[in-house]
Amino acid sequence: MNVATYAWRGADDPDRLEVVRAAFGPTGCVVSGASVALEYRTRWDLEIDDAWATRRLAIHRHDQDGRSLRLELRRSSLGTWSGEYSDADGIEQLPASLTDALSGSVDCDLGKCPFTNLMPIRRLLQRGTIGRWVGHTMAWVKVPTLEVVPATQQYMVVASDGHGARIRYRSATSQEFELHVDRDGVVLDYPMLAERILPPHHSPAER
C-alpha cells in the first residue's frame, strides 16, 4: 500500500487550501480530502476501482452561517449513476434526467480540486498513448454549490517518463492547459486554479 498526502493552495483564491490523503493499492485507491476557504469548508471521500474509475464520491459542505449540505454519488459496475443530497430539510434524490445523462461515464470531477483529474490521467498513462486526445464525460461537482452536471473533458499525454508526465487538458468550456503530474499521476500545478505547496508525503511503512 502506497499512502501519500498532498496539499495545494488556490491560485485563484490564496485563502483556499486543499489537502488530500490517498491510499494507492492493488485493487484501486481510497481517498479522503478537505478544502478550507473563507466562506465554506468541505470534507470528502472518494473510492476508485482497479480500472481507475469512480465507485463513490461523498462530499459534505459546511458554510460560515452554520448551514450544511451533503452529496453522495455512486456508480455501479454497469456504469449507472445514482445519488442524493441531504440537509436539515431531508433527502432529495438526483433527478433521472441527470443520472441518465451520466450513464456510461466512469469519472467524477470535484470542482476546485486538482486531485480528481487523476482517474482519466492514470488510464491514459497505463495505455501508453502519446499525442492523441481522448474525451471523457465527467460527473462534475461544482464547488461550493455541489451542483452535479455532465461535463466533457479531453486529455492528451504529451510526454511521460518514470518521474511524471506532461498532459494537455481541455475543459468543458474549451479552455486548454498543460498539466504536470507526478509519478502517481497526481497534478502538481493546475494553471489559474491551484499550486502544490508541499511535496507529497509518503508513509514509509505503507509503501
PDB file of C-alpha atoms in Angstrom:
ATOM      1  CA  MET A   1       0.000   0.000   0.000  1.00  0.00           C
ATOM      2  CA  ASN A   2       1.312   3.418  -1.007  1.00  0.00           C
ATOM      3  CA  VAL A   3      -0.199   6.165   1.159  1.00  0.00           C
ATOM      4  CA  ALA A   4       0.527   9.776   0.234  1.00  0.00           C
ATOM      5  CA  THR A   5      -0.610  13.188   1.471  1.00  0.00           C
ATOM      6  CA  TYR A   6      -0.856  16.190  -0.869  1.00  0.00           C
ATOM      7  CA  ALA A   7      -1.604  19.890  -0.365  1.00  0.00           C
ATOM      8  CA  TRP A   8      -2.451  22.726  -2.770  1.00  0.00           C
ATOM      9  CA  ARG A   9      -3.157  26.418  -2.320  1.00  0.00           C
ATOM     10  CA  GLY A  10      -5.675  28.138  -4.558  1.00  0.00           C
ATOM     11  CA  ALA A  11      -4.103  30.105  -7.411  1.00  0.00           C
ATOM     12  CA  ASP A  12      -7.454  31.802  -7.985  1.00  0.00           C
ATOM     13  CA  ASP A  13      -8.050  32.199  -4.217  1.00  0.00           C
ATOM     14  CA  PRO A  14      -4.951  32.204  -1.969  1.00  0.00           C
ATOM     15  CA  ASP A  15      -7.207  31.712   1.069  1.00  0.00           C
ATOM     16  CA  ARG A  16      -8.308  28.274  -0.184  1.00  0.00           C
ATOM     17  CA  LEU A  17      -6.322  25.235   0.971  1.00  0.00           C
ATOM     18  CA  GLU A  18      -6.813  21.701  -0.364  1.00  0.00           C
ATOM     19  CA  VAL A  19      -5.423  18.679   1.500  1.00  0.00           C
ATOM     20  CA  VAL A  20      -5.754  15.096   0.222  1.00  0.00           C
ATOM     21  CA  ARG A  21      -4.723  11.709   1.623  1.00  0.00           C
ATOM     22  CA  ALA A  22      -4.694   8.880  -0.919  1.00  0.00           C
ATOM     23  CA  ALA A  23      -4.074   5.166  -0.340  1.00  0.00           C
ATOM     24  CA  PHE A  24      -2.990   3.518  -3.600  1.00  0.00           C
ATOM     25  CA  GLY A  25      -3.458  -0.250  -3.547  1.00  0.00           C
ATOM     26  CA  PRO A  26      -3.637  -3.196  -5.964  1.00  0.00           C
ATOM     27  CA  THR A  27      -7.443  -3.035  -6.178  1.00  0.00           C
ATOM     28  CA  GLY A  28      -7.874   0.716  -6.512  1.00  0.00           C
ATOM     29  CA  CYS A  29      -7.497   3.872  -4.482  1.00  0.00           C
ATOM     30  CA  VAL A  30      -9.249   5.209  -1.376  1.00  0.00           C
ATOM     31  CA  VAL A  31      -9.041   8.970  -0.903  1.00  0.00           C
ATOM     32  CA  SER A  32     -10.096  11.483   1.732  1.00  0.00           C
ATOM     33  CA  GLY A  33      -9.818  15.224   1.315  1.00  0.00           C
ATOM     34  CA  ALA A  34     -10.707  18.587   2.759  1.00  0.00           C
ATOM     35  CA  SER A  35     -10.941  22.131   1.466  1.00  0.00           C
ATOM     36  CA  VAL A  36     -10.954  25.270   3.573  1.00  0.00           C
ATOM     37  CA  ALA A  37     -11.969  28.656   2.145  1.00  0.00           C
ATOM     38  CA  LEU A  38     -13.221  31.873   3.710  1.00  0.00           C
ATOM     39  CA  GLU A  39     -16.929  31.169   3.133  1.00  0.00           C
ATOM     40  CA  TYR A  40     -17.067  27.372   3.401  1.00  0.00           C
ATOM     41  CA  ARG A  41     -15.209  24.170   4.135  1.00  0.00           C
ATOM     42  CA  THR A  42     -15.679  20.701   2.703  1.00  0.00           C
ATOM     43  CA  ARG A  43     -14.795  17.146   3.643  1.00  0.00           C
ATOM     44  CA  TRP A  44     -14.979  14.373   1.080  1.00  0.00           C
ATOM     45  CA  ASP A  45     -14.294  10.691   0.459  1.00  0.00           C
ATOM     46  CA  LEU A  46     -13.631   9.077  -2.913  1.00  0.00           C
ATOM     47  CA  GLU A  47     -13.423   5.396  -3.854  1.00  0.00           C
ATOM     48  CA  ILE A  48     -11.718   4.434  -7.135  1.00  0.00           C
ATOM     49  CA  ASP A  49     -11.709   0.890  -8.530  1.00  0.00           C
ATOM     50  CA  ASP A  50      -8.803  -1.062 -10.028  1.00  0.00           C
ATOM     51  CA  ALA A  51      -9.675   0.232 -13.534  1.00  0.00           C
ATOM     52  CA  TRP A  52      -9.234   3.825 -12.254  1.00  0.00           C
ATOM     53  CA  ALA A  53     -12.965   4.560 -12.465  1.00  0.00           C
ATOM     54  CA  THR A  54     -15.148   6.169  -9.816  1.00  0.00           C
ATOM     55  CA  ARG A  55     -17.072   3.946  -7.414  1.00  0.00           C
ATOM     56  CA  ARG A  56     -18.320   6.562  -4.960  1.00  0.00           C
ATOM     57  CA  LEU A  57     -17.896  10.215  -4.006  1.00  0.00           C
ATOM     58  CA  ALA A  58     -19.357  11.698  -0.839  1.00  0.00           C
ATOM     59  CA  ILE A  59     -18.840  15.379  -0.018  1.00  0.00           C
ATOM     60  CA  HIS A  60     -20.050  17.396   2.959  1.00  0.00           C
ATOM     61  CA  ARG A  61     -20.033  21.204   2.819  1.00  0.00           C
ATOM     62  CA  HIS A  62     -20.250  23.459   5.873  1.00  0.00           C
ATOM     63  CA  ASP A  63     -20.953  27.182   5.461  1.00  0.00           C
ATOM     64  CA  GLN A  64     -19.889  30.019   7.744  1.00  0.00           C
ATOM     65  CA  ASP A  65     -23.520  30.626   8.701  1.00  0.00           C
ATOM     66  CA  GLY A  66     -23.858  27.092  10.076  1.00  0.00           C
ATOM     67  CA  ARG A  67     -25.733  25.543   7.164  1.00  0.00           C
ATOM     68  CA  SER A  68     -24.505  22.279   5.678  1.00  0.00           C
ATOM     69  CA  LEU A  69     -25.178  20.126   2.626  1.00  0.00           C
ATOM     70  CA  ARG A  70     -24.116  16.575   1.807  1.00  0.00           C
ATOM     71  CA  LEU A  71     -23.926  14.969  -1.636  1.00  0.00           C
ATOM     72  CA  GLU A  72     -23.314  11.305  -2.328  1.00  0.00           C
ATOM     73  CA  LEU A  73     -22.656   9.992  -5.840  1.00  0.00           C
ATOM     74  CA  ARG A  74     -22.428   6.295  -6.667  1.00  0.00           C
ATOM     75  CA  ARG A  75     -21.501   4.500  -9.879  1.00  0.00           C
ATOM     76  CA  SER A  76     -22.443   0.851 -10.341  1.00  0.00           C
ATOM     77  CA  SER A  77     -20.350  -1.793 -12.098  1.00  0.00           C
ATOM     78  CA  LEU A  78     -22.808  -1.466 -15.014  1.00  0.00           C
ATOM     79  CA  GLY A  79     -21.978   2.242 -15.415  1.00  0.00           C
ATOM     80  CA  THR A  80     -25.225   3.636 -13.982  1.00  0.00           C
ATOM     81  CA  TRP A  81     -25.183   6.536 -11.540  1.00  0.00           C
ATOM     82  CA  SER A  82     -27.301   7.332  -8.515  1.00  0.00           C
ATOM     83  CA  GLY A  83     -27.091   9.711  -5.607  1.00  0.00           C
ATOM     84  CA  GLU A  84     -28.783  12.145  -3.318  1.00  0.00           C
ATOM     85  CA  TYR A  85     -28.466  15.407  -1.438  1.00  0.00           C
ATOM     86  CA  SER A  86     -29.181  15.625   2.267  1.00  0.00           C
ATOM     87  CA  ASP A  87     -29.502  18.609   4.589  1.00  0.00           C
ATOM     88  CA  ALA A  88     -31.559  19.737   7.584  1.00  0.00           C
ATOM     89  CA  ASP A  89     -34.715  19.599   5.453  1.00  0.00           C
ATOM     90  CA  GLY A  90     -34.309  15.963   4.397  1.00  0.00           C
ATOM     91  CA  ILE A  91     -33.070  13.893   1.448  1.00  0.00           C
ATOM     92  CA  GLU A  92     -33.507  14.613  -2.271  1.00  0.00           C
ATOM     93  CA  GLN A  93     -32.602  12.071  -4.954  1.00  0.00           C
ATOM     94  CA  LEU A  94     -30.695  13.158  -8.040  1.00  0.00           C
ATOM     95  CA  PRO A  95     -33.120  13.545 -10.969  1.00  0.00           C
ATOM     96  CA  ALA A  96     -33.356  10.734 -13.509  1.00  0.00           C
ATOM     97  CA  SER A  97     -32.548  13.189 -16.310  1.00  0.00           C
ATOM     98  CA  LEU A  98     -29.118  13.757 -14.741  1.00  0.00           C
ATOM     99  CA  THR A  99     -28.300  10.138 -13.955  1.00  0.00           C
ATOM    100  CA  ASP A 100     -29.407   9.145 -17.479  1.00  0.00           C
ATOM    101  CA  ALA A 101     -27.094  11.808 -18.952  1.00  0.00           C
ATOM    102  CA  LEU A 102     -24.194  10.348 -16.936  1.00  0.00           C
ATOM    103  CA  SER A 103     -24.889   6.742 -17.907  1.00  0.00           C
ATOM    104  CA  GLY A 104     -21.760   5.059 -19.248  1.00  0.00           C
ATOM    105  CA  SER A 105     -19.346   7.691 -17.942  1.00  0.00           C
ATOM    106  CA  VAL A 106     -16.753   6.474 -15.465  1.00  0.00           C
ATOM    107  CA  ASP A 107     -15.434   9.601 -13.718  1.00  0.00           C
ATOM    108  CA  CYS A 108     -16.437  12.210 -11.216  1.00  0.00           C
ATOM    109  CA  ASP A 109     -14.601  15.524 -11.024  1.00  0.00           C
ATOM    110  CA  LEU A 110     -14.713  17.641  -7.884  1.00  0.00           C
ATOM    111  CA  GLY A 111     -14.599  21.347  -8.654  1.00  0.00           C
ATOM    112  CA  LYS A 112     -11.544  23.324  -7.498  1.00  0.00           C
ATOM    113  CA  CYS A 113      -9.730  20.099  -6.524  1.00  0.00           C
ATOM    114  CA  PRO A 114      -6.758  19.071  -8.726  1.00  0.00           C
ATOM    115  CA  PHE A 115      -6.713  15.520  -7.389  1.00  0.00           C
ATOM    116  CA  THR A 116      -9.780  14.253  -9.254  1.00  0.00           C
ATOM    117  CA  ASN A 117      -8.078  14.699 -12.627  1.00  0.00           C
ATOM    118  CA  LEU A 118      -6.159  11.590 -11.542  1.00  0.00           C
ATOM    119  CA  MET A 119      -8.526   8.944 -12.922  1.00  0.00           C
ATOM    120  CA  PRO A 120      -8.526   9.769 -16.676  1.00  0.00           C
ATOM    121  CA  ILE A 121      -4.817  10.604 -16.483  1.00  0.00           C
ATOM    122  CA  ARG A 122      -3.908   7.257 -14.876  1.00  0.00           C
ATOM    123  CA  ARG A 123      -5.873   5.347 -17.514  1.00  0.00           C
ATOM    124  CA  LEU A 124      -4.095   7.219 -20.311  1.00  0.00           C
ATOM    125  CA  LEU A 125      -0.674   6.646 -18.762  1.00  0.00           C
ATOM    126  CA  GLN A 126      -1.365   2.938 -18.343  1.00  0.00           C
ATOM    127  CA  ARG A 127      -2.331   2.653 -22.015  1.00  0.00           C
ATOM    128  CA  GLY A 128       0.871   4.424 -23.064  1.00  0.00           C
ATOM    129  CA  THR A 129      -0.943   6.511 -25.664  1.00  0.00           C
ATOM    130  CA  ILE A 130       1.036   9.640 -26.624  1.00  0.00           C
ATOM    131  CA  GLY A 131      -0.174  12.595 -28.687  1.00  0.00           C
ATOM    132  CA  ARG A 132      -3.861  11.679 -29.055  1.00  0.00           C
ATOM    133  CA  TRP A 133      -6.839  13.463 -27.492  1.00  0.00           C
ATOM    134  CA  VAL A 134      -9.212  11.249 -25.504  1.00  0.00           C
ATOM    135  CA  GLY A 135     -12.594  12.583 -24.395  1.00  0.00           C
ATOM    136  CA  HIS A 136     -14.452  11.803 -21.176  1.00  0.00           C
ATOM    137  CA  THR A 137     -17.871  12.726 -19.786  1.00  0.00           C
ATOM    138  CA  MET A 138     -17.492  13.641 -16.133  1.00  0.00           C
ATOM    139  CA  ALA A 139     -19.957  13.924 -13.289  1.00  0.00           C
ATOM    140  CA  TRP A 140     -18.660  17.384 -12.458  1.00  0.00           C
ATOM    141  CA  VAL A 141     -19.482  18.585  -8.940  1.00  0.00           C
ATOM    142  CA  LYS A 142     -19.450  22.371  -8.735  1.00  0.00           C
ATOM    143  CA  VAL A 143     -17.969  23.808  -5.542  1.00  0.00           C
ATOM    144  CA  PRO A 144     -19.298  25.270  -3.331  1.00  0.00           C
ATOM    145  CA  THR A 145     -22.865  24.702  -4.630  1.00  0.00           C
ATOM    146  CA  LEU A 146     -22.380  20.889  -5.045  1.00  0.00           C
ATOM    147  CA  GLU A 147     -24.489  21.028  -8.217  1.00  0.00           C
ATOM    148  CA  VAL A 148     -23.766  17.990 -10.430  1.00  0.00           C
ATOM    149  CA  VAL A 149     -23.598  18.458 -14.208  1.00  0.00           C
ATOM    150  CA  PRO A 150     -22.292  16.307 -17.083  1.00  0.00           C
ATOM    151  CA  ALA A 151     -19.106  17.876 -18.459  1.00  0.00           C
ATOM    152  CA  THR A 152     -16.947  16.790 -21.384  1.00  0.00           C
ATOM    153  CA  GLN A 153     -13.187  16.967 -20.837  1.00  0.00           C
ATOM    154  CA  GLN A 154     -10.300  15.940 -23.079  1.00  0.00           C
ATOM    155  CA  TYR A 155      -6.812  14.767 -22.140  1.00  0.00           C
ATOM    156  CA  MET A 156      -3.665  14.074 -24.162  1.00  0.00           C
ATOM    157  CA  VAL A 157      -0.322  12.748 -22.936  1.00  0.00           C
ATOM    158  CA  VAL A 158       2.441  14.974 -24.360  1.00  0.00           C
ATOM    159  CA  ALA A 159       5.396  13.226 -22.718  1.00  0.00           C
ATOM    160  CA  SER A 160       5.926  10.703 -19.939  1.00  0.00           C
ATOM    161  CA  ASP A 161       8.835   9.146 -18.028  1.00  0.00           C
ATOM    162  CA  GLY A 162       9.423   7.477 -14.671  1.00  0.00           C
ATOM    163  CA  HIS A 163       9.201  10.761 -12.790  1.00  0.00           C
ATOM    164  CA  GLY A 164       5.919  12.109 -14.154  1.00  0.00           C
ATOM    165  CA  ALA A 165       4.209  13.366 -17.300  1.00  0.00           C
ATOM    166  CA  ARG A 166       3.003  16.420 -19.207  1.00  0.00           C
ATOM    167  CA  ILE A 167      -0.705  16.345 -20.005  1.00  0.00           C
ATOM    168  CA  ARG A 168      -2.687  18.663 -22.284  1.00  0.00           C
ATOM    169  CA  TYR A 169      -6.171  19.251 -20.913  1.00  0.00           C
ATOM    170  CA  ARG A 170      -9.305  20.821 -22.445  1.00  0.00           C
ATOM    171  CA  SER A 171     -12.115  21.729 -20.106  1.00  0.00           C
ATOM    172  CA  ALA A 172     -15.833  21.650 -20.862  1.00  0.00           C
ATOM    173  CA  THR A 173     -15.567  25.356 -21.739  1.00  0.00           C
ATOM    174  CA  SER A 174     -12.763  24.619 -24.265  1.00  0.00           C
ATOM    175  CA  GLN A 175     -10.064  26.190 -22.105  1.00  0.00           C
ATOM    176  CA  GLU A 176      -6.772  24.394 -22.716  1.00  0.00           C
ATOM    177  CA  PHE A 177      -3.918  23.969 -20.239  1.00  0.00           C
ATOM    178  CA  GLU A 178      -0.811  21.892 -19.758  1.00  0.00           C
ATOM    179  CA  LEU A 179      -0.832  19.926 -16.522  1.00  0.00           C
ATOM    180  CA  HIS A 180       2.326  18.499 -14.998  1.00  0.00           C
ATOM    181  CA  VAL A 181       1.731  15.340 -12.976  1.00  0.00           C
ATOM    182  CA  ASP A 182       3.975  13.343 -10.656  1.00  0.00           C
ATOM    183  CA  ARG A 183       4.852   9.644 -10.888  1.00  0.00           C
ATOM    184  CA  ASP A 184       1.454   8.693  -9.383  1.00  0.00           C
ATOM    185  CA  GLY A 185      -0.419  10.781 -11.977  1.00  0.00           C
ATOM    186  CA  VAL A 186      -1.406  13.435  -9.425  1.00  0.00           C
ATOM    187  CA  VAL A 187      -1.444  17.046 -10.666  1.00  0.00           C
ATOM    188  CA  LEU A 188       1.451  19.208  -9.462  1.00  0.00           C
ATOM    189  CA  ASP A 189       0.081  22.570 -10.578  1.00  0.00           C
ATOM    190  CA  TYR A 190      -3.197  23.453 -12.272  1.00  0.00           C
ATOM    191  CA  PRO A 191      -2.917  26.824 -14.099  1.00  0.00           C
ATOM    192  CA  MET A 192      -5.099  29.545 -12.554  1.00  0.00           C
ATOM    193  CA  LEU A 193      -6.649  27.072 -10.102  1.00  0.00           C
ATOM    194  CA  ALA A 194      -4.197  25.506  -7.647  1.00  0.00           C
ATOM    195  CA  GLU A 195      -0.488  25.179  -6.880  1.00  0.00           C
ATOM    196  CA  ARG A 196       1.124  22.293  -4.987  1.00  0.00           C
ATOM    197  CA  ILE A 197       2.640  23.785  -1.833  1.00  0.00           C
ATOM    198  CA  LEU A 198       4.420  20.747  -0.424  1.00  0.00           C
ATOM    199  CA  PRO A 199       5.995  17.634  -1.931  1.00  0.00           C
ATOM    200  CA  PRO A 200       3.743  14.624  -1.337  1.00  0.00           C
ATOM    201  CA  HIS A 201       4.433  12.894   1.958  1.00  0.00           C
ATOM    202  CA  HIS A 202       4.580   9.117   1.512  1.00  0.00           C
ATOM    203  CA  SER A 203       4.127   6.932   4.593  1.00  0.00           C
ATOM    204  CA  PRO A 204       7.282   4.716   4.561  1.00  0.00           C
ATOM    205  CA  ALA A 205       5.702   1.852   6.489  1.00  0.00           C
ATOM    206  CA  GLU A 206       2.905   1.509   3.978  1.00  0.00           C
ATOM    207  CA  ARG A 207       4.786   1.703   0.682  1.00  0.00           C
TER     208      ARG A 207
END
